[in-house]
Short mmCIF file of C-alpha atoms in Angstrom, two decimals:
data_model
loop_
_atom_site.label_atom_id
_atom_site.label_comp_id
_atom_site.label_asym_id
_atom_site.label_seq_id
_atom_site.Cartn_x
_atom_site.Cartn_y
_atom_site.Cartn_z
CA MET V 21 -0.38 5.57 -30.78
CA ALA V 22 -2.99 2.89 -31.50
CA SER V 23 -1.91 -0.67 -30.91
CA ASN V 24 -2.66 -1.73 -34.48
CA GLU V 25 -0.71 1.11 -36.10
CA ARG V 26 2.19 -0.05 -38.26
CA PHE V 27 5.75 1.21 -37.97
CA PRO V 28 6.43 4.18 -40.27
CA ARG V 29 8.07 3.39 -43.61
CA ASN V 30 11.87 2.87 -43.47
CA ALA V 31 11.85 2.56 -39.67
CA LYS V 32 13.39 -0.45 -38.00
CA PRO V 33 11.35 -2.23 -35.33
CA ALA V 34 14.39 -2.08 -33.04
CA ASP V 35 14.10 1.72 -33.11
CA TYR V 36 10.80 1.45 -31.24
CA HIS V 37 10.12 0.43 -27.67
CA ARG V 38 7.09 -0.10 -25.50
CA ARG V 39 5.95 2.21 -22.73
CA PRO V 40 4.76 0.51 -19.52
CA ASP V 41 1.15 0.80 -20.77
CA GLY V 42 2.01 -1.13 -23.95
CA THR V 43 1.99 1.74 -26.48
CA LYS V 44 4.90 2.22 -28.92
CA ARG V 45 7.38 5.06 -28.70
CA LYS V 46 10.47 5.92 -30.73
CA GLY V 47 13.87 6.06 -29.07
CA PRO V 48 15.73 4.18 -26.35
CA PRO V 49 13.99 1.98 -23.78
CA LEU V 50 12.15 3.68 -20.95
CA LYS V 51 14.19 4.47 -17.86
CA SER V 52 12.89 3.19 -14.57
CA ARG V 53 14.07 4.98 -11.44
CA SER V 54 13.64 1.81 -9.42
CA THR V 55 16.83 0.63 -7.76
CA GLN V 56 17.82 -2.57 -6.03
CA VAL V 57 18.35 -2.91 -2.28
CA GLN V 58 19.57 -5.73 -0.08
CA PRO V 59 17.17 -8.63 0.57
CA GLN V 60 14.75 -8.14 3.43
CA ILE V 61 15.48 -9.31 6.95
CA GLN V 62 13.02 -12.01 7.94
CA SER V 63 10.58 -10.73 10.57
CA PRO V 64 9.64 -13.13 13.39
CA SER V 65 5.96 -12.40 12.72
CA LYS V 66 6.23 -13.12 9.02
CA PRO V 67 4.67 -16.47 8.00
CA GLN V 68 7.32 -19.04 7.10
CA GLY V 69 7.58 -20.87 3.80
CA LYS V 70 6.51 -17.99 1.56
CA PRO V 71 8.59 -16.87 -1.42
CA ALA V 72 11.01 -14.01 -0.86
CA GLN V 73 9.37 -10.62 -1.25
CA PRO V 74 10.36 -8.24 -4.04
CA THR V 75 13.19 -5.89 -3.08
CA LYS V 76 12.58 -3.16 -5.62
CA VAL V 77 12.48 0.40 -4.30
CA THR V 78 10.11 2.84 -6.02
CA ASP V 79 11.05 6.09 -4.33
CA TRP V 80 11.11 9.60 -5.83
CA GLY V 81 14.79 10.28 -5.33
CA GLY V 82 15.37 10.80 -9.05
CA VAL V 83 13.23 13.95 -9.01
CA ALA V 84 14.13 15.09 -5.50
CA GLU V 85 15.17 18.62 -6.49
CA TRP V 86 11.96 19.26 -8.45
CA TYR V 87 9.81 17.70 -5.71
CA ASP V 88 11.53 19.66 -2.95
CA LYS V 89 10.87 22.94 -4.74
CA LEU V 90 7.26 21.94 -5.43
CA VAL V 91 6.53 21.06 -1.80
CA GLY V 92 8.69 23.66 -0.06
CA ASP V 93 8.92 24.15 3.70
CA GLU V 94 5.23 23.84 4.58
CA GLY V 95 3.94 21.38 1.99
CA SER V 96 1.76 21.58 -1.09
CA GLU V 97 -1.65 23.23 -0.98
CA PHE V 98 -3.37 19.88 -0.43
CA GLN V 99 -0.94 19.02 2.36
CA ARG V 100 -1.45 22.36 4.12
CA GLU V 101 -5.22 22.53 3.77
CA VAL V 102 -6.29 18.90 4.08
CA ILE V 103 -3.63 16.33 4.93
CA LEU V 104 -1.51 17.83 7.71
CA PRO V 105 -4.47 19.01 9.82
CA GLY V 106 -6.16 15.64 9.25
CA VAL V 107 -3.11 13.65 10.34
CA ALA V 108 -2.74 15.86 13.42
CA ARG V 109 -6.35 15.10 14.39
CA LEU V 110 -5.89 11.36 13.94
CA LEU V 111 -2.65 11.16 15.91
CA SER V 112 -3.59 13.66 18.67
CA LEU V 113 0.05 14.10 19.66
CA LYS V 114 1.26 16.35 22.45
CA ALA V 115 4.60 18.06 23.01
CA GLY V 116 7.12 15.46 24.10
CA ASN V 117 5.40 12.55 22.32
CA THR V 118 7.40 10.51 19.79
CA CYS V 119 6.46 9.73 16.19
CA VAL V 120 8.10 7.97 13.24
CA ASP V 121 7.23 9.28 9.77
CA VAL V 122 7.66 6.37 7.33
CA ALA V 123 8.51 7.39 3.74
CA CYS V 124 8.84 10.96 4.98
CA GLY V 125 10.08 12.45 1.70
CA GLN V 126 11.63 15.86 2.26
CA GLY V 127 10.16 16.10 5.74
CA VAL V 128 6.97 18.17 5.54
CA LEU V 129 5.13 16.20 8.22
CA CYS V 130 8.32 15.89 10.30
CA ARG V 131 8.67 19.68 10.45
CA TYR V 132 4.94 20.16 11.05
CA LEU V 133 5.03 17.87 14.09
CA ALA V 134 8.41 19.13 15.34
CA ASP V 135 7.05 22.69 15.37
CA ARG V 136 4.48 21.39 17.87
CA GLY V 137 7.08 19.85 20.15
CA VAL V 138 6.85 16.24 18.94
CA GLN V 139 10.07 14.19 18.85
CA VAL V 140 10.12 12.97 15.24
CA THR V 141 12.07 10.30 13.36
CA GLY V 142 11.87 10.46 9.57
CA VAL V 143 12.66 7.49 7.31
CA ASP V 144 12.88 7.47 3.51
CA ALA V 145 14.64 5.34 0.90
CA ALA V 146 15.57 8.33 -1.29
CA THR V 147 18.91 9.76 -0.21
CA PRO V 148 18.39 13.12 -2.01
CA LEU V 149 15.05 13.63 -0.26
CA ILE V 150 16.57 12.96 3.17
CA HIS V 151 19.31 15.46 2.35
CA ALA V 152 16.61 17.99 1.39
CA ALA V 153 14.75 17.24 4.61
CA LYS V 154 17.85 17.88 6.70
CA ALA V 155 18.58 21.09 4.82
CA ARG V 156 15.08 22.41 5.51
CA SER V 157 15.11 21.45 9.19
CA THR V 158 16.67 23.88 11.64
CA ALA V 159 19.15 22.73 14.28
CA ASP V 160 16.65 23.23 17.11
CA MET V 161 14.03 20.94 15.54
CA PRO V 162 13.67 17.59 17.39
CA ILE V 163 14.00 15.48 14.21
CA GLU V 164 16.23 12.50 13.43
CA TYR V 165 16.41 11.31 9.82
CA HIS V 166 17.35 7.88 8.43
CA ILE V 167 17.88 6.62 4.88
CA ALA V 168 16.11 3.26 4.80
CA ASP V 169 13.53 1.18 2.97
CA ALA V 170 10.05 1.47 4.53
CA ARG V 171 9.89 -2.35 4.45
CA GLU V 172 13.11 -2.62 6.47
CA LEU V 173 12.41 -0.88 9.80
CA SER V 174 14.18 -3.37 12.06
CA PHE V 175 16.78 -0.71 12.90
CA LEU V 176 14.15 1.29 14.81
CA PRO V 177 14.10 0.59 18.55
CA GLU V 178 11.29 -1.73 19.55
CA GLY V 179 8.27 -0.38 21.43
CA THR V 180 9.53 3.21 21.37
CA PHE V 181 7.10 5.45 19.49
CA ASP V 182 3.77 6.86 20.58
CA ALA V 183 2.67 7.16 16.96
CA ALA V 184 3.61 6.55 13.35
CA ALA V 185 2.54 8.02 10.03
CA CYS V 186 2.82 7.08 6.37
CA VAL V 187 1.45 9.86 4.20
CA LEU V 188 0.84 9.61 0.44
CA ALA V 189 3.48 6.90 0.08
CA ILE V 190 1.96 3.48 0.77
CA GLN V 191 0.66 3.18 -2.80
CA ASN V 192 4.24 3.45 -4.09
CA ILE V 193 5.38 0.54 -1.89
CA ASN V 194 5.03 -3.17 -2.63
CA PRO V 195 4.47 -5.31 -0.65
CA ILE V 196 2.85 -3.46 2.25
CA GLY V 197 2.92 -6.21 4.86
CA PRO V 198 6.54 -5.60 5.95
CA VAL V 199 5.79 -1.89 6.39
CA PHE V 200 2.97 -2.60 8.83
CA THR V 201 4.99 -5.26 10.67
CA GLY V 202 7.91 -2.87 11.10
CA VAL V 203 5.67 -0.05 12.28
CA ALA V 204 3.87 -2.30 14.76
CA ARG V 205 7.19 -3.49 16.20
CA SER V 206 8.37 0.09 16.77
CA LEU V 207 5.15 1.34 18.41
CA LYS V 208 4.41 1.30 22.11
CA PRO V 209 1.38 -0.72 23.19
CA TRP V 210 -1.72 1.18 22.09
CA GLY V 211 0.37 3.38 19.82
CA ARG V 212 -1.38 4.53 16.65
CA LEU V 213 -0.59 4.70 12.97
CA ALA V 214 -2.07 7.24 10.56
CA LEU V 215 -2.02 5.95 6.98
CA VAL V 216 -2.98 8.41 4.23
CA MET V 217 -3.37 7.62 0.55
CA MET V 218 -5.15 8.74 -2.59
CA HIS V 219 -8.59 7.17 -2.26
CA PRO V 220 -8.25 3.68 -3.78
CA CYS V 221 -11.90 3.59 -4.88
CA PHE V 222 -12.04 6.88 -6.75
CA ARG V 223 -8.48 7.96 -7.56
CA GLY V 224 -6.89 4.96 -9.25
CA PRO V 225 -4.30 6.03 -11.84
CA LYS V 226 -5.69 5.68 -15.38
CA GLU V 227 -8.69 3.67 -14.14
CA THR V 228 -10.83 6.50 -12.73
CA THR V 229 -11.73 9.74 -14.47
CA TRP V 230 -14.09 12.69 -14.22
CA GLY V 231 -17.08 12.70 -16.57
CA TRP V 232 -19.95 15.04 -17.39
CA ASP V 233 -23.60 14.16 -17.96
CA ASP V 234 -25.11 16.88 -20.17
CA LYS V 235 -28.68 15.74 -19.65
CA ALA V 236 -28.50 15.69 -15.86
CA ALA V 237 -25.94 18.52 -15.64
CA VAL V 238 -23.94 16.35 -13.24
CA GLN V 239 -20.21 15.83 -12.91
CA PHE V 240 -19.45 12.22 -12.00
CA ARG V 241 -16.47 10.01 -11.27
CA ARG V 242 -16.11 7.03 -13.55
CA VAL V 243 -14.51 3.91 -12.03
CA ASP V 244 -13.38 1.29 -14.55
CA ARG V 245 -11.43 -1.00 -12.19
CA TYR V 246 -11.14 -1.36 -8.45
CA LEU V 247 -11.06 -4.77 -6.75
CA LEU V 248 -8.12 -6.54 -8.42
CA PRO V 249 -4.56 -5.52 -7.41
CA ARG V 250 -2.43 -4.02 -10.15
CA LYS V 251 0.47 -1.70 -10.76
CA SER V 252 0.56 1.35 -13.00
CA PRO V 253 3.49 3.44 -14.29
CA ILE V 254 3.56 6.99 -12.95
CA VAL V 255 5.63 9.59 -14.79
CA THR V 256 7.67 11.28 -12.10
CA HIS V 257 8.41 14.54 -13.90
CA PRO V 258 6.09 15.02 -16.94
CA GLY V 259 7.44 18.41 -17.94
CA LYS V 260 11.10 17.43 -17.92
CA ASP V 261 11.38 13.73 -18.75
CA PRO V 262 8.07 12.05 -19.68
CA ASP V 263 9.78 8.67 -20.12
CA THR V 264 11.13 8.41 -16.56
CA TYR V 265 8.63 6.74 -14.30
CA THR V 266 7.99 4.91 -11.05
CA TRP V 267 5.17 2.55 -10.05
CA SER V 268 1.88 2.99 -8.23
CA PHE V 269 0.53 -0.23 -6.69
CA HIS V 270 -3.24 -0.33 -6.44
CA LYS V 271 -4.88 -2.51 -3.81
CA PRO V 272 -8.49 -2.53 -2.59
CA ILE V 273 -9.31 -1.25 0.88
CA GLU V 274 -9.65 -4.78 2.23
CA ALA V 275 -5.97 -5.43 1.49
CA TYR V 276 -4.93 -2.57 3.77
CA ILE V 277 -7.29 -3.64 6.55
CA ARG V 278 -6.09 -7.26 6.45
CA GLY V 279 -2.45 -6.21 6.23
CA LEU V 280 -2.81 -4.00 9.29
CA ARG V 281 -4.66 -6.70 11.21
CA SER V 282 -1.99 -9.29 10.43
CA ALA V 283 0.60 -6.95 11.94
CA GLY V 284 -1.41 -6.49 15.14
CA LEU V 285 -2.76 -3.08 14.14
CA LEU V 286 -6.53 -2.84 14.43
CA VAL V 287 -8.40 -0.08 12.58
CA ASP V 288 -10.45 2.24 14.75
CA ALA V 289 -11.05 5.09 12.28
CA ILE V 290 -11.37 5.67 8.56
CA ASP V 291 -11.60 9.24 7.25
CA GLU V 292 -12.43 10.18 3.66
CA TRP V 293 -11.23 13.66 2.80
CA PRO V 294 -12.54 15.68 -0.17
CA SER V 295 -10.61 18.34 -2.00
CA HIS V 296 -10.71 21.75 -0.35
CA LYS V 297 -10.85 23.60 -3.66
CA THR V 298 -13.89 25.51 -4.92
CA SER V 299 -14.97 26.46 -8.44
CA THR V 300 -16.15 30.07 -8.51
CA SER V 301 -17.02 30.62 -12.17
CA GLY V 302 -18.27 28.82 -15.25
CA PRO V 303 -21.53 27.01 -16.06
CA ARG V 304 -20.37 23.81 -14.33
CA ALA V 305 -19.08 25.40 -11.13
CA ALA V 306 -21.99 24.25 -8.93
CA ALA V 307 -21.80 20.68 -10.24
CA GLU V 308 -18.03 20.61 -9.80
CA ASN V 309 -18.31 21.76 -6.20
CA SER V 310 -21.01 19.22 -5.47
CA ALA V 311 -18.90 16.42 -6.95
CA ARG V 312 -15.88 17.45 -4.88
CA LYS V 313 -17.90 17.25 -1.68
CA GLU V 314 -19.39 13.86 -2.56
CA ILE V 315 -16.35 12.06 -3.99
CA PRO V 316 -13.35 12.00 -1.64
CA MET V 317 -9.84 12.60 -2.86
CA PHE V 318 -7.96 10.99 0.04
CA MET V 319 -8.54 8.13 2.45
CA ALA V 320 -6.97 8.06 5.91
CA ILE V 321 -6.86 5.03 8.20
CA ARG V 322 -5.98 5.07 11.89
CA ALA V 323 -4.86 1.76 13.36
CA ILE V 324 -3.97 0.95 16.97
CA LYS V 325 -1.32 -1.48 18.24
CA VAL V 326 -3.46 -3.72 20.41
CA VAL V 327 -2.22 -5.77 23.34
CA GLY V 328 -3.74 -8.72 25.11
CA ILE V 329 -5.38 -10.37 22.10
CA GLN V 330 -3.92 -12.66 19.47
CA VAL V 331 -3.95 -11.48 15.87
CA GLY V 332 -2.41 -12.86 12.73
CA GLU V 333 -2.82 -13.55 9.05
CA ASP V 334 -6.39 -14.23 7.94
CA ARG V 335 -5.84 -17.46 6.02
CA ALA V 336 -9.50 -17.70 5.04
CA GLN V 337 -8.99 -14.82 2.61
CA PRO V 338 -6.84 -14.83 -0.55
CA ALA V 339 -3.61 -12.85 -0.31
CA VAL V 340 -3.76 -9.51 -2.13
CA ASP V 341 -0.71 -7.85 -0.60
CA ALA V 342 2.24 -8.33 -2.92
CA ILE V 343 1.76 -7.58 -6.61
CA PRO V 344 4.12 -9.66 -8.80
CA GLU V 345 6.94 -7.71 -10.38
CA GLU V 346 7.05 -7.56 -14.16
CA SER V 347 9.58 -6.51 -16.76
CA GLU V 348 9.74 -2.73 -17.02
CA SER V 349 11.39 -2.42 -20.43
#
């Protein structure tokens, strides 16, 4: 509905409410799945004197049953073909190694690593997803699950894990600094973190789209916004309840690099993964395939817990970690 469109005749303004993007809709206010958790525990490495961080959880527990069926035992097509093999390459884990999967969902990566002999700990804030993860994991799998906020990892034993992963979840978490601090605390010296997300340059919700140039016969990716942090509403189950949503928090790449560095995690690899799919028919098939190869769908960062050098917050740069919370109704 256009923003300048008037209310229909005989309708009361109170009968209409705003979606998160500002457009009008008829009916009750939108329902956010976000829930409240206890205030964060102050980390020793966290700079003092800053305002308290937001405590809002934006997990996918409200659509756990649908998501569990969608992903299944071995993951979605993108997870099986692109993400899981990519994470395995970045982490290079061997049987007997230990790994914590932060925001593990229903445990796809946990099971993938456990099948290869890795001792895995899965953490997620969504109770229904942890229950689904346990139900899909067999008794002989070396997996331990915890229901916890990704920004509250102080319960994990310090200096224990060979590796950590956070796959397709960091962009639903705000702020990200406590996640990296908690991961760094739990890693052994020289332990590594694999962080996977939708590519922040080319896959921003509502701000990047595919386009077609008839004259050049080229498919291109249009980017309307990138550098400034923002949050966007994401409908969690479009086919069932289009007015139930969670949030995606966009940050530029530099925000992730600085956040990792401040936690003592130094980046030693960045991978950009394209879609594995191929168009086999239609007049635009060749252009579509070319665009897929050129414009990555995912970005993966590997960061190492360094020892022997002093790291900390880069005060010469403006903070772009936490995005201020706003009213959701």
